[in-house]
Amino acid sequence: GEDVEQSLFLSVREGDSSVINCTYTDSSSTYLYWYKQEPGAGLQLLTYIFSNMDMKQDQRLTVLLNKKDKHLSLRIADTQTGDSAIYFCAESIRGYGGSQGNLIFGKGTKLSVKP
Amino acid sequence: DSGVTQTPKHLITATGQRVTLRCSPRSGDLSVYWYQQSLDQGLQFLIQYYNGEERAKGNILERFSAQQFPDLHSELNLSSLELGDSALYFCASSVAGTGTEAFFGQGTRLTVV
């Protein structure tokens, strides 16, 4: 079945780069997403990548997609303490044509940024 | 602020009871999605409505039901509640049914005691 896996924790120092990794199973996923959840808050869409792209850059965020290995990563450059949050990788559910609302989420990676 | 409003923010109820969670989508959004976030299951897609009609169904229990009203707000009804239903319930909305960004509300935290 469809599944999204990601490591549960990542700790980095302020100013370093953070790399959060994710693997997914459904090769027919049209879009892959990264969401951020801060304590007590909802989910915020950070970025997404269309499945025919290898890379997408948006300011401090770089998404890399290796479709052959079904591996997605999110790199945050110059990580700040305000980046501390849980980051979720998600893929669109098979059969829903890439709808950005019908998603399968990973369990989330808790990023801790030490000053 | 995503523009998606969920009420109430917190809800505590007893086992066996029934509750209704409410979601007001962003202005102009036709699609509403419901998700459940629990410690053991993570974030799970429950159901989607588009312009009043059910569009997609995920891991939604038979004890749960939802609807979307003509003014596009949605309600998620949870009945015969069990301890395991304690979770954060998110609503999200998007303009259309496919290929568009979904915006999430802040969630309703349900505690069943």
mmCIF file of C-alpha atoms in Angstrom:
data_model
loop_
_atom_site.group_PDB
_atom_site.id
_atom_site.type_symbol
_atom_site.label_atom_id
_atom_site.label_comp_id
_atom_site.label_asym_id
_atom_site.label_seq_id
_atom_site.Cartn_x
_atom_site.Cartn_y
_atom_site.Cartn_z
ATOM 1 C CA GLY A 1 0.000 0.000 0.000
ATOM 2 C CA GLU A 2 0.899 3.650 -0.048
ATOM 3 C CA ASP A 3 3.322 4.724 2.652
ATOM 4 C CA VAL A 4 5.561 7.677 3.450
ATOM 5 C CA GLU A 5 8.544 7.237 5.758
ATOM 6 C CA GLN A 6 10.720 9.831 7.391
ATOM 7 C CA SER A 7 13.080 9.899 10.356
ATOM 8 C CA LEU A 8 11.525 11.197 13.553
ATOM 9 C CA PHE A 9 14.155 13.611 14.853
ATOM 10 C CA LEU A 10 16.855 15.963 13.574
ATOM 11 C CA SER A 11 18.988 18.324 15.624
ATOM 12 C CA VAL A 12 21.174 21.037 14.092
ATOM 13 C CA ARG A 13 23.002 24.159 15.192
ATOM 14 C CA GLU A 14 21.764 27.613 14.214
ATOM 15 C CA GLY A 15 23.320 28.690 10.934
ATOM 16 C CA ASP A 16 23.910 25.139 9.696
ATOM 17 C CA SER A 17 21.936 23.507 6.899
ATOM 18 C CA SER A 18 19.226 20.997 7.766
ATOM 19 C CA VAL A 19 18.373 18.100 5.502
ATOM 20 C CA ILE A 20 15.159 16.187 6.137
ATOM 21 C CA ASN A 21 14.697 12.997 4.160
ATOM 22 C CA CYS A 22 11.606 11.098 3.115
ATOM 23 C CA THR A 23 10.816 7.984 1.105
ATOM 24 C CA TYR A 24 7.490 7.262 -0.529
ATOM 25 C CA THR A 25 6.006 4.256 -2.244
ATOM 26 C CA ASP A 26 3.503 5.442 -4.833
ATOM 27 C CA SER A 27 5.383 6.128 -8.058
ATOM 28 C CA SER A 28 2.231 7.572 -9.613
ATOM 29 C CA SER A 29 2.131 10.492 -7.153
ATOM 30 C CA THR A 30 1.782 13.678 -9.149
ATOM 31 C CA TYR A 31 2.899 16.050 -6.446
ATOM 32 C CA LEU A 32 5.057 15.675 -3.349
ATOM 33 C CA TYR A 33 4.847 18.156 -0.518
ATOM 34 C CA TRP A 34 6.573 19.483 2.551
ATOM 35 C CA TYR A 35 4.440 20.857 5.381
ATOM 36 C CA LYS A 36 5.513 22.533 8.616
ATOM 37 C CA GLN A 37 3.674 22.286 11.919
ATOM 38 C CA GLU A 38 4.562 24.552 14.806
ATOM 39 C CA PRO A 39 3.285 23.814 18.326
ATOM 40 C CA GLY A 40 -0.406 24.622 18.659
ATOM 41 C CA ALA A 41 -0.685 25.569 15.016
ATOM 42 C CA GLY A 42 -2.114 23.998 11.903
ATOM 43 C CA LEU A 43 -0.166 22.665 8.972
ATOM 44 C CA GLN A 44 1.551 25.171 6.735
ATOM 45 C CA LEU A 45 2.446 24.216 3.171
ATOM 46 C CA LEU A 46 6.135 25.050 2.730
ATOM 47 C CA THR A 47 6.680 23.894 -0.799
ATOM 48 C CA TYR A 48 5.767 21.209 -3.268
ATOM 49 C CA ILE A 49 7.385 19.622 -6.292
ATOM 50 C CA PHE A 50 5.796 18.217 -9.397
ATOM 51 C CA SER A 51 6.861 14.658 -10.074
ATOM 52 C CA ASN A 52 8.581 15.483 -13.394
ATOM 53 C CA MET A 53 11.021 17.847 -11.648
ATOM 54 C CA ASP A 54 14.306 16.929 -9.965
ATOM 55 C CA MET A 55 14.804 20.054 -7.928
ATOM 56 C CA LYS A 56 12.953 23.114 -6.750
ATOM 57 C CA GLN A 57 14.445 26.056 -4.915
ATOM 58 C CA ASP A 58 12.518 28.656 -2.968
ATOM 59 C CA GLN A 59 14.629 31.101 -0.958
ATOM 60 C CA ARG A 60 16.228 29.048 1.857
ATOM 61 C CA LEU A 61 14.397 25.865 0.875
ATOM 62 C CA THR A 62 15.647 23.334 -1.664
ATOM 63 C CA VAL A 63 13.656 20.237 -2.532
ATOM 64 C CA LEU A 64 15.360 17.336 -4.271
ATOM 65 C CA LEU A 65 13.403 14.497 -5.827
ATOM 66 C CA ASN A 66 14.936 11.188 -6.856
ATOM 67 C CA LYS A 67 12.051 9.461 -8.591
ATOM 68 C CA LYS A 68 14.004 6.267 -9.261
ATOM 69 C CA ASP A 69 14.673 5.745 -5.558
ATOM 70 C CA LYS A 70 11.379 7.393 -4.493
ATOM 71 C CA HIS A 71 13.350 9.707 -2.244
ATOM 72 C CA LEU A 72 12.476 13.284 -1.412
ATOM 73 C CA SER A 73 14.540 15.686 0.654
ATOM 74 C CA LEU A 74 14.105 19.165 2.055
ATOM 75 C CA ARG A 75 17.174 21.281 2.684
ATOM 76 C CA ILE A 76 16.864 24.392 4.829
ATOM 77 C CA ALA A 77 19.854 26.678 4.444
ATOM 78 C CA ASP A 78 21.062 28.855 7.333
ATOM 79 C CA THR A 79 18.656 27.183 9.776
ATOM 80 C CA GLN A 80 17.269 29.508 12.444
ATOM 81 C CA THR A 81 15.719 28.785 15.835
ATOM 82 C CA GLY A 82 12.403 29.844 14.333
ATOM 83 C CA ASP A 83 12.639 26.859 11.990
ATOM 84 C CA SER A 84 12.177 24.510 14.955
ATOM 85 C CA ALA A 85 9.002 22.591 14.171
ATOM 86 C CA ILE A 86 7.743 19.278 12.859
ATOM 87 C CA TYR A 87 8.167 18.813 9.115
ATOM 88 C CA PHE A 88 5.864 16.468 7.223
ATOM 89 C CA CYS A 89 6.483 14.910 3.872
ATOM 90 C CA ALA A 90 3.326 14.017 1.928
ATOM 91 C CA GLU A 91 2.320 12.481 -1.378
ATOM 92 C CA SER A 92 -0.932 12.818 -3.235
ATOM 93 C CA ILE A 93 -3.204 9.817 -2.900
ATOM 94 C CA ARG A 94 -3.434 7.551 -5.922
ATOM 95 C CA GLY A 95 -6.459 8.156 -8.091
ATOM 96 C CA TYR A 96 -7.124 11.723 -7.168
ATOM 97 C CA GLY A 97 -5.232 13.387 -9.995
ATOM 98 C CA GLY A 98 -2.800 15.288 -7.847
ATOM 99 C CA SER A 99 -5.325 16.944 -5.601
ATOM 100 C CA GLN A 100 -3.395 18.839 -3.020
ATOM 101 C CA GLY A 101 -5.918 18.031 -0.355
ATOM 102 C CA ASN A 102 -5.987 14.227 -0.562
ATOM 103 C CA LEU A 103 -2.631 13.405 0.916
ATOM 104 C CA ILE A 104 -0.730 10.638 2.635
ATOM 105 C CA PHE A 105 1.554 12.080 5.276
ATOM 106 C CA GLY A 106 4.674 10.733 6.894
ATOM 107 C CA LYS A 107 4.865 10.705 10.685
ATOM 108 C CA GLY A 108 6.855 13.939 10.694
ATOM 109 C CA THR A 109 10.449 14.899 11.532
ATOM 110 C CA LYS A 110 10.912 17.048 14.611
ATOM 111 C CA LEU A 111 13.626 19.591 13.852
ATOM 112 C CA SER A 112 15.384 21.107 16.861
ATOM 113 C CA VAL A 113 17.655 24.062 16.226
ATOM 114 C CA LYS A 114 20.204 24.786 18.947
ATOM 115 C CA PRO A 115 21.538 28.358 19.306
ATOM 116 C CA ASP B 1 -3.641 32.849 9.445
ATOM 117 C CA SER B 2 -4.689 30.392 6.727
ATOM 118 C CA GLY B 3 -8.240 31.734 6.486
ATOM 119 C CA VAL B 4 -9.724 28.362 7.457
ATOM 120 C CA THR B 5 -11.658 28.538 10.723
ATOM 121 C CA GLN B 6 -12.353 25.551 12.916
ATOM 122 C CA THR B 7 -14.548 25.512 16.009
ATOM 123 C CA PRO B 8 -14.329 24.641 18.761
ATOM 124 C CA LYS B 9 -10.578 24.696 19.408
ATOM 125 C CA HIS B 10 -10.861 22.200 22.255
ATOM 126 C CA LEU B 11 -13.527 19.682 23.146
ATOM 127 C CA ILE B 12 -13.687 17.264 26.064
ATOM 128 C CA THR B 13 -16.413 14.665 26.105
ATOM 129 C CA ALA B 14 -17.223 11.252 27.518
ATOM 130 C CA THR B 15 -17.140 7.876 25.813
ATOM 131 C CA GLY B 16 -20.331 7.025 23.976
ATOM 132 C CA GLN B 17 -21.176 10.642 23.252
ATOM 133 C CA ARG B 18 -21.562 12.428 19.930
ATOM 134 C CA VAL B 19 -19.837 15.657 18.892
ATOM 135 C CA THR B 20 -19.866 17.958 15.877
ATOM 136 C CA LEU B 21 -16.794 19.773 14.621
ATOM 137 C CA ARG B 22 -17.248 22.752 12.363
ATOM 138 C CA CYS B 23 -15.094 24.133 9.569
ATOM 139 C CA SER B 24 -15.444 27.354 7.599
ATOM 140 C CA PRO B 25 -13.269 27.253 4.474
ATOM 141 C CA ARG B 26 -11.415 30.198 2.996
ATOM 142 C CA SER B 27 -13.621 32.544 1.046
ATOM 143 C CA GLY B 28 -14.099 31.165 -2.453
ATOM 144 C CA ASP B 29 -12.794 27.663 -1.694
ATOM 145 C CA LEU B 30 -15.122 24.900 -2.858
ATOM 146 C CA SER B 31 -13.294 21.868 -1.457
ATOM 147 C CA VAL B 32 -13.093 20.882 2.182
ATOM 148 C CA TYR B 33 -10.948 18.048 3.549
ATOM 149 C CA TRP B 34 -10.939 16.478 6.990
ATOM 150 C CA TYR B 35 -7.900 14.895 8.618
ATOM 151 C CA GLN B 36 -7.291 13.162 11.926
ATOM 152 C CA GLN B 37 -3.921 13.495 13.675
ATOM 153 C CA SER B 38 -3.204 11.041 16.481
ATOM 154 C CA LEU B 39 0.016 9.921 18.134
ATOM 155 C CA ASP B 40 -0.154 6.349 16.895
ATOM 156 C CA GLN B 41 -1.677 6.810 13.424
ATOM 157 C CA GLY B 42 -0.165 10.166 12.486
ATOM 158 C CA LEU B 43 -2.073 12.351 10.016
ATOM 159 C CA GLN B 44 -4.794 10.452 8.195
ATOM 160 C CA PHE B 45 -7.079 11.716 5.457
ATOM 161 C CA LEU B 46 -10.722 11.137 6.346
ATOM 162 C CA ILE B 47 -12.973 12.644 3.687
ATOM 163 C CA GLN B 48 -13.292 15.380 1.052
ATOM 164 C CA TYR B 49 -16.289 17.393 -0.057
ATOM 165 C CA TYR B 50 -16.439 19.501 -3.172
ATOM 166 C CA ASN B 51 -19.229 22.026 -3.612
ATOM 167 C CA GLY B 52 -21.571 20.068 -1.367
ATOM 168 C CA GLU B 53 -20.865 16.605 -2.735
ATOM 169 C CA GLU B 54 -18.657 13.897 -1.291
ATOM 170 C CA ARG B 55 -15.602 13.655 -3.563
ATOM 171 C CA ALA B 56 -13.194 11.249 -1.834
ATOM 172 C CA LYS B 57 -13.151 8.992 1.175
ATOM 173 C CA GLY B 58 -10.148 7.898 3.190
ATOM 174 C CA ASN B 59 -9.841 6.045 6.484
ATOM 175 C CA ILE B 60 -13.084 7.314 7.956
ATOM 176 C CA LEU B 61 -14.877 5.115 10.458
ATOM 177 C CA GLU B 62 -18.556 4.302 10.004
ATOM 178 C CA ARG B 63 -19.236 6.094 13.301
ATOM 179 C CA PHE B 64 -18.008 9.298 11.657
ATOM 180 C CA SER B 65 -19.831 11.286 9.021
ATOM 181 C CA ALA B 66 -19.460 14.663 7.382
ATOM 182 C CA GLN B 67 -21.370 17.050 5.211
ATOM 183 C CA GLN B 68 -20.864 20.312 3.390
ATOM 184 C CA PHE B 69 -23.644 22.852 3.434
ATOM 185 C CA PRO B 70 -24.787 25.266 0.669
ATOM 186 C CA ASP B 71 -22.727 28.056 2.250
ATOM 187 C CA LEU B 72 -19.727 25.673 1.908
ATOM 188 C CA HIS B 73 -19.013 25.271 5.593
ATOM 189 C CA SER B 74 -18.565 21.677 6.675
ATOM 190 C CA GLU B 75 -19.280 19.642 9.753
ATOM 191 C CA LEU B 76 -17.674 16.409 10.923
ATOM 192 C CA ASN B 77 -19.913 14.341 13.177
ATOM 193 C CA LEU B 78 -18.299 11.804 15.484
ATOM 194 C CA SER B 79 -20.605 9.419 17.342
ATOM 195 C CA SER B 80 -20.323 6.592 19.874
ATOM 196 C CA LEU B 81 -17.004 8.091 20.847
ATOM 197 C CA GLU B 82 -14.206 5.882 22.130
ATOM 198 C CA LEU B 83 -11.020 6.769 23.987
ATOM 199 C CA GLY B 84 -9.055 6.081 20.809
ATOM 200 C CA ASP B 85 -10.914 8.864 18.984
ATOM 201 C CA SER B 86 -8.983 11.425 21.025
ATOM 202 C CA ALA B 87 -6.984 13.335 18.428
ATOM 203 C CA LEU B 88 -6.468 16.620 16.658
ATOM 204 C CA TYR B 89 -8.944 17.003 13.789
ATOM 205 C CA PHE B 90 -7.895 19.278 10.953
ATOM 206 C CA CYS B 91 -9.941 20.788 8.218
ATOM 207 C CA ALA B 92 -8.359 22.076 5.015
ATOM 208 C CA SER B 93 -9.818 23.857 2.024
ATOM 209 C CA SER B 94 -8.824 24.515 -1.558
ATOM 210 C CA VAL B 95 -10.283 26.431 -4.451
ATOM 211 C CA ALA B 96 -11.005 23.425 -6.618
ATOM 212 C CA GLY B 97 -10.932 19.664 -6.287
ATOM 213 C CA THR B 98 -7.589 18.900 -7.850
ATOM 214 C CA GLY B 99 -4.210 20.439 -8.460
ATOM 215 C CA THR B 100 -4.597 23.348 -6.114
ATOM 216 C CA GLU B 101 -3.023 24.248 -2.806
ATOM 217 C CA ALA B 102 -4.880 23.183 0.320
ATOM 218 C CA PHE B 103 -4.847 25.467 3.376
ATOM 219 C CA PHE B 104 -5.202 23.954 6.831
ATOM 220 C CA GLY B 105 -7.076 25.283 9.846
ATOM 221 C CA GLN B 106 -5.627 25.220 13.346
ATOM 222 C CA GLY B 107 -7.495 22.085 14.292
ATOM 223 C CA THR B 108 -9.936 20.956 16.963
ATOM 224 C CA ARG B 109 -8.422 18.971 19.796
ATOM 225 C CA LEU B 110 -10.856 16.302 20.907
ATOM 226 C CA THR B 111 -10.311 14.531 24.211
ATOM 227 C CA VAL B 112 -12.562 11.584 25.029
ATOM 228 C CA VAL B 113 -12.560 10.623 28.719
#
